mmCIF file of C-alpha atoms in Angstrom:
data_model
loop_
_atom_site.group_PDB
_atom_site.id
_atom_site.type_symbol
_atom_site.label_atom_id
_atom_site.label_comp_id
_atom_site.label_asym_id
_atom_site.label_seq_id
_atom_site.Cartn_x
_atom_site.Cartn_y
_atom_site.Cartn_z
ATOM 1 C CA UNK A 1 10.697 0.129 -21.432
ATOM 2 C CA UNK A 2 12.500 -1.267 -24.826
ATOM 3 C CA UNK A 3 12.661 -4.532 -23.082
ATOM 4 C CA UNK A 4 8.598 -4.116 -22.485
ATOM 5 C CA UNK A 5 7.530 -2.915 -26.202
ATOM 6 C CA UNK A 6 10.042 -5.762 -27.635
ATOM 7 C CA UNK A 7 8.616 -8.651 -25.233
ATOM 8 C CA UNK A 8 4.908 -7.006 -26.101
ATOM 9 C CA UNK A 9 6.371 -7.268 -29.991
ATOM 10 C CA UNK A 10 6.786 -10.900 -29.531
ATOM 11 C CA UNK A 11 3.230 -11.593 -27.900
ATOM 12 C CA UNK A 12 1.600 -9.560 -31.312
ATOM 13 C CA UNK A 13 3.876 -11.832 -33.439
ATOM 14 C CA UNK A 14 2.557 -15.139 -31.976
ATOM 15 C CA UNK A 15 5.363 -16.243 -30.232
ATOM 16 C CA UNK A 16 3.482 -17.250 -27.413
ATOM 17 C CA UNK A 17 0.883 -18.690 -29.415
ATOM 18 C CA UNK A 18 -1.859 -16.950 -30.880
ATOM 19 C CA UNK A 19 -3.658 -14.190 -28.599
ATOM 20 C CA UNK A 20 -7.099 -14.422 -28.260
ATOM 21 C CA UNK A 21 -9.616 -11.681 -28.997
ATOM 22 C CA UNK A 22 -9.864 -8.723 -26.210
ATOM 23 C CA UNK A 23 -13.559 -9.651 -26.564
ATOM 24 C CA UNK A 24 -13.210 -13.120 -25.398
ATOM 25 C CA UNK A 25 -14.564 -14.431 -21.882
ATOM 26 C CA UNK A 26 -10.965 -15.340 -20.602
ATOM 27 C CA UNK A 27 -9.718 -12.641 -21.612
ATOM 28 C CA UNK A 28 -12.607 -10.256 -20.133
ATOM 29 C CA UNK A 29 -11.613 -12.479 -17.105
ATOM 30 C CA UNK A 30 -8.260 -11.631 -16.760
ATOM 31 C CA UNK A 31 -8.811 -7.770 -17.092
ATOM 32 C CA UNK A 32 -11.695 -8.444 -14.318
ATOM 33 C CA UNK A 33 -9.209 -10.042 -11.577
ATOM 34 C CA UNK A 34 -6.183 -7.227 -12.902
ATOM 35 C CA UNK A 35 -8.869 -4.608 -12.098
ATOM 36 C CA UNK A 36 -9.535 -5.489 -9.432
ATOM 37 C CA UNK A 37 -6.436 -6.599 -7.524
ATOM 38 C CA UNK A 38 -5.254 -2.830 -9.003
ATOM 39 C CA UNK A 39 -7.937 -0.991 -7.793
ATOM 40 C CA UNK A 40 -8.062 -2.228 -4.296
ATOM 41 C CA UNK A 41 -4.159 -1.501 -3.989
ATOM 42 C CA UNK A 42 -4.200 1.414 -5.098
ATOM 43 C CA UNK A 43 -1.368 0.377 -8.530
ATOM 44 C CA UNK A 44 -1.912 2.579 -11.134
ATOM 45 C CA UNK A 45 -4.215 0.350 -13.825
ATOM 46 C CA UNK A 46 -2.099 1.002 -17.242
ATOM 47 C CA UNK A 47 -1.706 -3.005 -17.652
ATOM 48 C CA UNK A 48 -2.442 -4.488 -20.807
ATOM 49 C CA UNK A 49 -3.735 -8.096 -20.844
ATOM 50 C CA UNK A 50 -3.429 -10.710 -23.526
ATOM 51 C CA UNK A 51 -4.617 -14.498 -22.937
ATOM 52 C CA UNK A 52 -2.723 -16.667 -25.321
ATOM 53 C CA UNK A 53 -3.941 -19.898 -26.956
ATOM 54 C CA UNK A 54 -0.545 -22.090 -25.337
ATOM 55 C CA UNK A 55 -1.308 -25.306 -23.389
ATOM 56 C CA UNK A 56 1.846 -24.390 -20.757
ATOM 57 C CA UNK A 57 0.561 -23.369 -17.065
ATOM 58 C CA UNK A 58 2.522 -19.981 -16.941
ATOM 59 C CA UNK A 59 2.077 -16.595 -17.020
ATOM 60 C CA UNK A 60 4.411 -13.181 -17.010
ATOM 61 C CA UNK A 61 4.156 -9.510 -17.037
ATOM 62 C CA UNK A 62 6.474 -7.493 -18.710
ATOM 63 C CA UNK A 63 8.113 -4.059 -18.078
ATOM 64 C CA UNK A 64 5.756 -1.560 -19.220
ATOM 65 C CA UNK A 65 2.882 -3.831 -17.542
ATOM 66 C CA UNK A 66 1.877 -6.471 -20.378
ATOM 67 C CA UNK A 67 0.331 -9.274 -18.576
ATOM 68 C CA UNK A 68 0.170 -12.179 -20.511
ATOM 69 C CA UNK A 69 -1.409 -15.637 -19.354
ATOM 70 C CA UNK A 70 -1.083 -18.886 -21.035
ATOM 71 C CA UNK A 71 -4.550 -20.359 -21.346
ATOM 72 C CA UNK A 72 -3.198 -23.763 -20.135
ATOM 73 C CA UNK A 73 -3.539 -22.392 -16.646
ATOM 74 C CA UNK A 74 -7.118 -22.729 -16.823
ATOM 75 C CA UNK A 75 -6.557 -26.266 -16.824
ATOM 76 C CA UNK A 76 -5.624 -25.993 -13.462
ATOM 77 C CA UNK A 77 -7.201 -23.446 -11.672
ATOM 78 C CA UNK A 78 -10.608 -23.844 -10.116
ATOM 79 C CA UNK A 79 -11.561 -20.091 -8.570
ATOM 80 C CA UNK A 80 -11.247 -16.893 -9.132
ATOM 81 C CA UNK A 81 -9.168 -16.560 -5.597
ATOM 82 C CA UNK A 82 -6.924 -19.135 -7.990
ATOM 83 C CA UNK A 83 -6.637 -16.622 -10.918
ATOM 84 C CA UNK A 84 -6.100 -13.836 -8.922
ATOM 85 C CA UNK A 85 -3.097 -15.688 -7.044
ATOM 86 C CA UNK A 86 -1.177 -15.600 -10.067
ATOM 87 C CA UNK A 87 -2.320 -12.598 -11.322
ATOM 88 C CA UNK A 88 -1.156 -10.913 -8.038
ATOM 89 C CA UNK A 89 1.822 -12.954 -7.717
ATOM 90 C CA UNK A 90 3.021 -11.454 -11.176
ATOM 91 C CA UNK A 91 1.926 -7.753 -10.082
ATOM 92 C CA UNK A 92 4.314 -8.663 -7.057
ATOM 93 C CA UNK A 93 7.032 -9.211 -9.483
ATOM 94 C CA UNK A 94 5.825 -5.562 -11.456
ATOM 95 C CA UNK A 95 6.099 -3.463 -8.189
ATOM 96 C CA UNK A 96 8.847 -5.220 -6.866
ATOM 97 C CA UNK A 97 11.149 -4.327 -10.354
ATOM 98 C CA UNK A 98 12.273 -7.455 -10.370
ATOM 99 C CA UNK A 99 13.153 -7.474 -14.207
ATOM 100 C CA UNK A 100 15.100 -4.271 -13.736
ATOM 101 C CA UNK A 101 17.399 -6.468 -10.925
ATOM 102 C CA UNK A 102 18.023 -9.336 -13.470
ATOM 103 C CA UNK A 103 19.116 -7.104 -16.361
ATOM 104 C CA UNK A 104 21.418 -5.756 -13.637
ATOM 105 C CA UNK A 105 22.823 -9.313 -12.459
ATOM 106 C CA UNK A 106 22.882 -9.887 -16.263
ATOM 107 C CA UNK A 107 25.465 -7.489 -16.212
ATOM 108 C CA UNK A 108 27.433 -8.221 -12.934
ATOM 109 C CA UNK A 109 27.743 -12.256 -14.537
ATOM 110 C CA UNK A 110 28.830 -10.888 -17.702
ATOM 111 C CA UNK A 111 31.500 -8.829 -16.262
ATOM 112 C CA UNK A 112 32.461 -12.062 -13.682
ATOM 113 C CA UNK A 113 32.438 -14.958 -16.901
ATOM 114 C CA UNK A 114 34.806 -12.436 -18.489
ATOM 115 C CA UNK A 115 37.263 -12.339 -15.266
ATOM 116 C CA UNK A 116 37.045 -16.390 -15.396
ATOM 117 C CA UNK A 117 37.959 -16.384 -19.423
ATOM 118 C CA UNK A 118 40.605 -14.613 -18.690
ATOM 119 C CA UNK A 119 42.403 -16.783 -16.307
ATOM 120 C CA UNK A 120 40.329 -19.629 -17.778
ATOM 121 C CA UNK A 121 40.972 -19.040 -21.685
ATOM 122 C CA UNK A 122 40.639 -22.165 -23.183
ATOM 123 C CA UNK A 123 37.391 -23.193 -24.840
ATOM 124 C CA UNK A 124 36.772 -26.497 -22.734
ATOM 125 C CA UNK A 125 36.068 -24.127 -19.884
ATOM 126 C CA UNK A 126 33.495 -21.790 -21.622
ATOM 127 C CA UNK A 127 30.623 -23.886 -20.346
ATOM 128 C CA UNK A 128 31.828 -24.745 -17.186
ATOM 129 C CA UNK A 129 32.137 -20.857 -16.336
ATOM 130 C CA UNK A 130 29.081 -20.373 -17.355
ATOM 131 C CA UNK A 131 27.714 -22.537 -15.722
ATOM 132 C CA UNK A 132 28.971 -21.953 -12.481
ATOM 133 C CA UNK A 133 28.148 -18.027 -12.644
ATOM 134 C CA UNK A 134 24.601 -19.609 -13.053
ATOM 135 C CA UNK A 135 24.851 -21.809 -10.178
ATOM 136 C CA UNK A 136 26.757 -19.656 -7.869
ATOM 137 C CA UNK A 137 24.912 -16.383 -8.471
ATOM 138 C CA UNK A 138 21.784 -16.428 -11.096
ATOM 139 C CA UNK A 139 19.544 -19.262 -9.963
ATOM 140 C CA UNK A 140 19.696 -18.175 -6.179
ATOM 141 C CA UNK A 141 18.869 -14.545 -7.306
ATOM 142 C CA UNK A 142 15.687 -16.108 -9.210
ATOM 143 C CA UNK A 143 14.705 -18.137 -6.197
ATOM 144 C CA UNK A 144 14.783 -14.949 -3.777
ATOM 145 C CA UNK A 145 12.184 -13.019 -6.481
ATOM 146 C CA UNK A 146 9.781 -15.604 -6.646
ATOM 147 C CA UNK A 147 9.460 -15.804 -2.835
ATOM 148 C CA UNK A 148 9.319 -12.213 -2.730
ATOM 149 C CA UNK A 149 6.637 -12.258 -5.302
ATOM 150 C CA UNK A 150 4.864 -14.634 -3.545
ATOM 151 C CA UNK A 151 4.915 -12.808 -0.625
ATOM 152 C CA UNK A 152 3.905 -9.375 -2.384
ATOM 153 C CA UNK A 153 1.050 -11.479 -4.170
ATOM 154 C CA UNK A 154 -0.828 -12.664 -1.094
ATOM 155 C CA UNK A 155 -0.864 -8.987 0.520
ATOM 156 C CA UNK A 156 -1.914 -8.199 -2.856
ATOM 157 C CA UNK A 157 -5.071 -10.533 -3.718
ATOM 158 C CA UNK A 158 -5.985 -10.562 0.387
ATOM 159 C CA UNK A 159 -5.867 -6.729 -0.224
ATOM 160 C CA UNK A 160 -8.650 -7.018 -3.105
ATOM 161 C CA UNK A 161 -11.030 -9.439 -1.137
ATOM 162 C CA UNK A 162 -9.484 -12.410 -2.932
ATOM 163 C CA UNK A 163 -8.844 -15.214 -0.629
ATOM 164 C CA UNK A 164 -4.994 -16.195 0.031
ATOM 165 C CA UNK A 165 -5.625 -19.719 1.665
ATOM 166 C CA UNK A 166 -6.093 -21.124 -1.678
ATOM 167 C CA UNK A 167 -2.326 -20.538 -2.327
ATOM 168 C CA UNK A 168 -0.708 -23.842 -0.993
ATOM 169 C CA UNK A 169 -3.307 -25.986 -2.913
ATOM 170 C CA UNK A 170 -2.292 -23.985 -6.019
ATOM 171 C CA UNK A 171 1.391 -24.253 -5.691
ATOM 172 C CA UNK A 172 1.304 -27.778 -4.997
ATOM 173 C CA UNK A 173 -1.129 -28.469 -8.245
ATOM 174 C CA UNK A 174 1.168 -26.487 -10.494
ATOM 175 C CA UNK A 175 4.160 -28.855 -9.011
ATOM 176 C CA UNK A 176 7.203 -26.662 -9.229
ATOM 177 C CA UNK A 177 11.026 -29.101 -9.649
ATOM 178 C CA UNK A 178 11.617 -30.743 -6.241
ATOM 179 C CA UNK A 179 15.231 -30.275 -6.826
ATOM 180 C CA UNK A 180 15.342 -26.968 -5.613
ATOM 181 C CA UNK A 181 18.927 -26.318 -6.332
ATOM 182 C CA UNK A 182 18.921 -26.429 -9.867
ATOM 183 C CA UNK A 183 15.339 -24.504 -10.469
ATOM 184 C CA UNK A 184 14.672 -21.205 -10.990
ATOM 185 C CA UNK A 185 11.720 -21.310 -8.486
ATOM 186 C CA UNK A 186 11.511 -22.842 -5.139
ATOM 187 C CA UNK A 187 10.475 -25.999 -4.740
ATOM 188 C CA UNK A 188 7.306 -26.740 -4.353
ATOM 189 C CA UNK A 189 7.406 -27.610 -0.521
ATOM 190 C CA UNK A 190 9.396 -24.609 0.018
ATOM 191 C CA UNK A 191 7.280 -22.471 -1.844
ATOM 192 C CA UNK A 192 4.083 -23.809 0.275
ATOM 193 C CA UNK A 193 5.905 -23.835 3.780
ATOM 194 C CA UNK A 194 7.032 -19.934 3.113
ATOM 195 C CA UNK A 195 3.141 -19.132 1.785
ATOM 196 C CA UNK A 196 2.179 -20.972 4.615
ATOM 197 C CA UNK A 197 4.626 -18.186 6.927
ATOM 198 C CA UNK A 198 2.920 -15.399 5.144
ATOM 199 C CA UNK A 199 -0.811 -16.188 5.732
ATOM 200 C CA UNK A 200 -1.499 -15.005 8.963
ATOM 201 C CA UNK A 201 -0.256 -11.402 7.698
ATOM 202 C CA UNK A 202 -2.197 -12.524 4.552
ATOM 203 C CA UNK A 203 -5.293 -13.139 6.266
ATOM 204 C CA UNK A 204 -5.011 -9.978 8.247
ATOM 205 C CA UNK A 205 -5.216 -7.903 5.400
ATOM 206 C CA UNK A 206 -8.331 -10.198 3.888
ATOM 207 C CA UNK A 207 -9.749 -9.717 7.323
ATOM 208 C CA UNK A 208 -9.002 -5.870 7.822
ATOM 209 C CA UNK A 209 -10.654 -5.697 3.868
ATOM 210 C CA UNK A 210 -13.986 -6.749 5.260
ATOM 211 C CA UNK A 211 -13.866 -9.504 2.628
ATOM 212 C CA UNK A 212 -17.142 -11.782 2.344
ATOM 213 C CA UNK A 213 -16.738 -14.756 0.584
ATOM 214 C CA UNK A 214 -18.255 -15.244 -2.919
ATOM 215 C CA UNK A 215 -19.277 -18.321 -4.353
ATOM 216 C CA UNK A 216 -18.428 -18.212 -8.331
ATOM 217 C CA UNK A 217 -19.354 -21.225 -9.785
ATOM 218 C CA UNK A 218 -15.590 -20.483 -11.722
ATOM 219 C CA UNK A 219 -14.833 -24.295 -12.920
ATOM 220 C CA UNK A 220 -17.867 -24.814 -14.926
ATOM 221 C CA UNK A 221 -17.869 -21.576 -16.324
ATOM 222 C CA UNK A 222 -14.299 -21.631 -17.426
ATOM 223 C CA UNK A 223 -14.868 -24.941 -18.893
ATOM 224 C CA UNK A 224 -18.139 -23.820 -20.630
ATOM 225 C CA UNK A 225 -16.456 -20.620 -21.844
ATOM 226 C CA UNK A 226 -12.999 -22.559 -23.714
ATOM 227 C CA UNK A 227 -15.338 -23.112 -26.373
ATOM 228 C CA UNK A 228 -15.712 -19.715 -27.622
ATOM 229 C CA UNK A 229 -11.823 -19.115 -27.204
#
């Protein structure tokens, strides 16, 4: 929780750019999709949501459950369904503690760089144990939480009558590193072919929802509504 109010700190300083007014219509949009996807899954709704004025495509929640989206992911998403994939994908994240399991790796490479400074003690090889406790151990772990997310998101926004097929055209838009080895996500075309595994489970939650399919009109409102952000 420390970690939460500090991160929560930074969004209230502007380090993220400056947060735009609870009474704005992204903002009111956000808190419309986290309802939602909330409600229908029964999470316990004690999120707080903050749209900030930063042209990056990103988004994050925080321990505590601050949800904070970049506004330069409206640049790229088209629906609601869209919204709510990221939306749910970072609720997957939430419920699946994955914070709590990085501050615990933290620890476990901390105590492993030490054991390699000590038969490795002169400066040259700072870096290169470093960065071989990153290779070997953090970026892998980072991988395996975003795929889990992913897969907690879909069940998640399929749960809440959002539709999940919109996920590969997503992922592909917001064009994650093809070289999969050094990112902390999955590539891309990973990223798509394991969605792509998870929607017929997906689908038969959306279905088993008695989800009907809404037209929004999303795009042009979005794009009408970035004036009055």
């Amino acid at each position: 929780m420390i970690l939460g109010e500090y991160m929560k700190h930074d969004v209230h300083a502007g380090r993220y750019g400056a947060v735009l007014p609870n009474n704005s219509s992204l903002t009111k949009l956000v808190h419309k999709v986290v309802d939602r996807v909330a409600e229908a899954n029964g999470i316990s709704n004690h999120f707080e949501v903050y749209v900030v004025a930063n042209s990056q495509a990103n988004a994050f929640v925080a321990p505590g459950g601050t949800i904070v989206v970049f506004q330069g992911l409206f640049e790229i998403l088209q629906s609601q369904d869209e919204l709510a994939l990221i939306i749910a994908h970072e609720l997957g994240h939430f419920m699946a503690r994955h914070t709590a399991e990085s501050l615990t790796l933290s620890g476990v490479l901390l105590g492993f760089q030490q054991f390699l400074g000590a038969l490795l003690p002169f400066p040259f090889f700072d870096t290169i144990e470093q960065s071989f406790a990153k290779l070997a151990f953090k970026l892998p772990h980072s991988r395996h939480m975003e795929s889990e997310a992913d897969f907690i998101g879909l069940k998640l926004m399929a749960k809440a009558c959002f539709d999940p097929r919109c996920a590969p055209t997503v992922l592909a838009r917001l064009g994650q590193s093809s070289t999969e080895w050094l990112s902390t996500h999955p590539s891309s075309e990973l990223r798509i072919s394991q969605v792509n595994e998870s929607m017929p489970a997906a689908l038969d939650v959306y279905k088993k929802s008695r989800c009907l399919t809404q037209k929004t009109g999303f795009l042009a409102w979005v794009r009408g509504l970035r004036r009055d952000s």
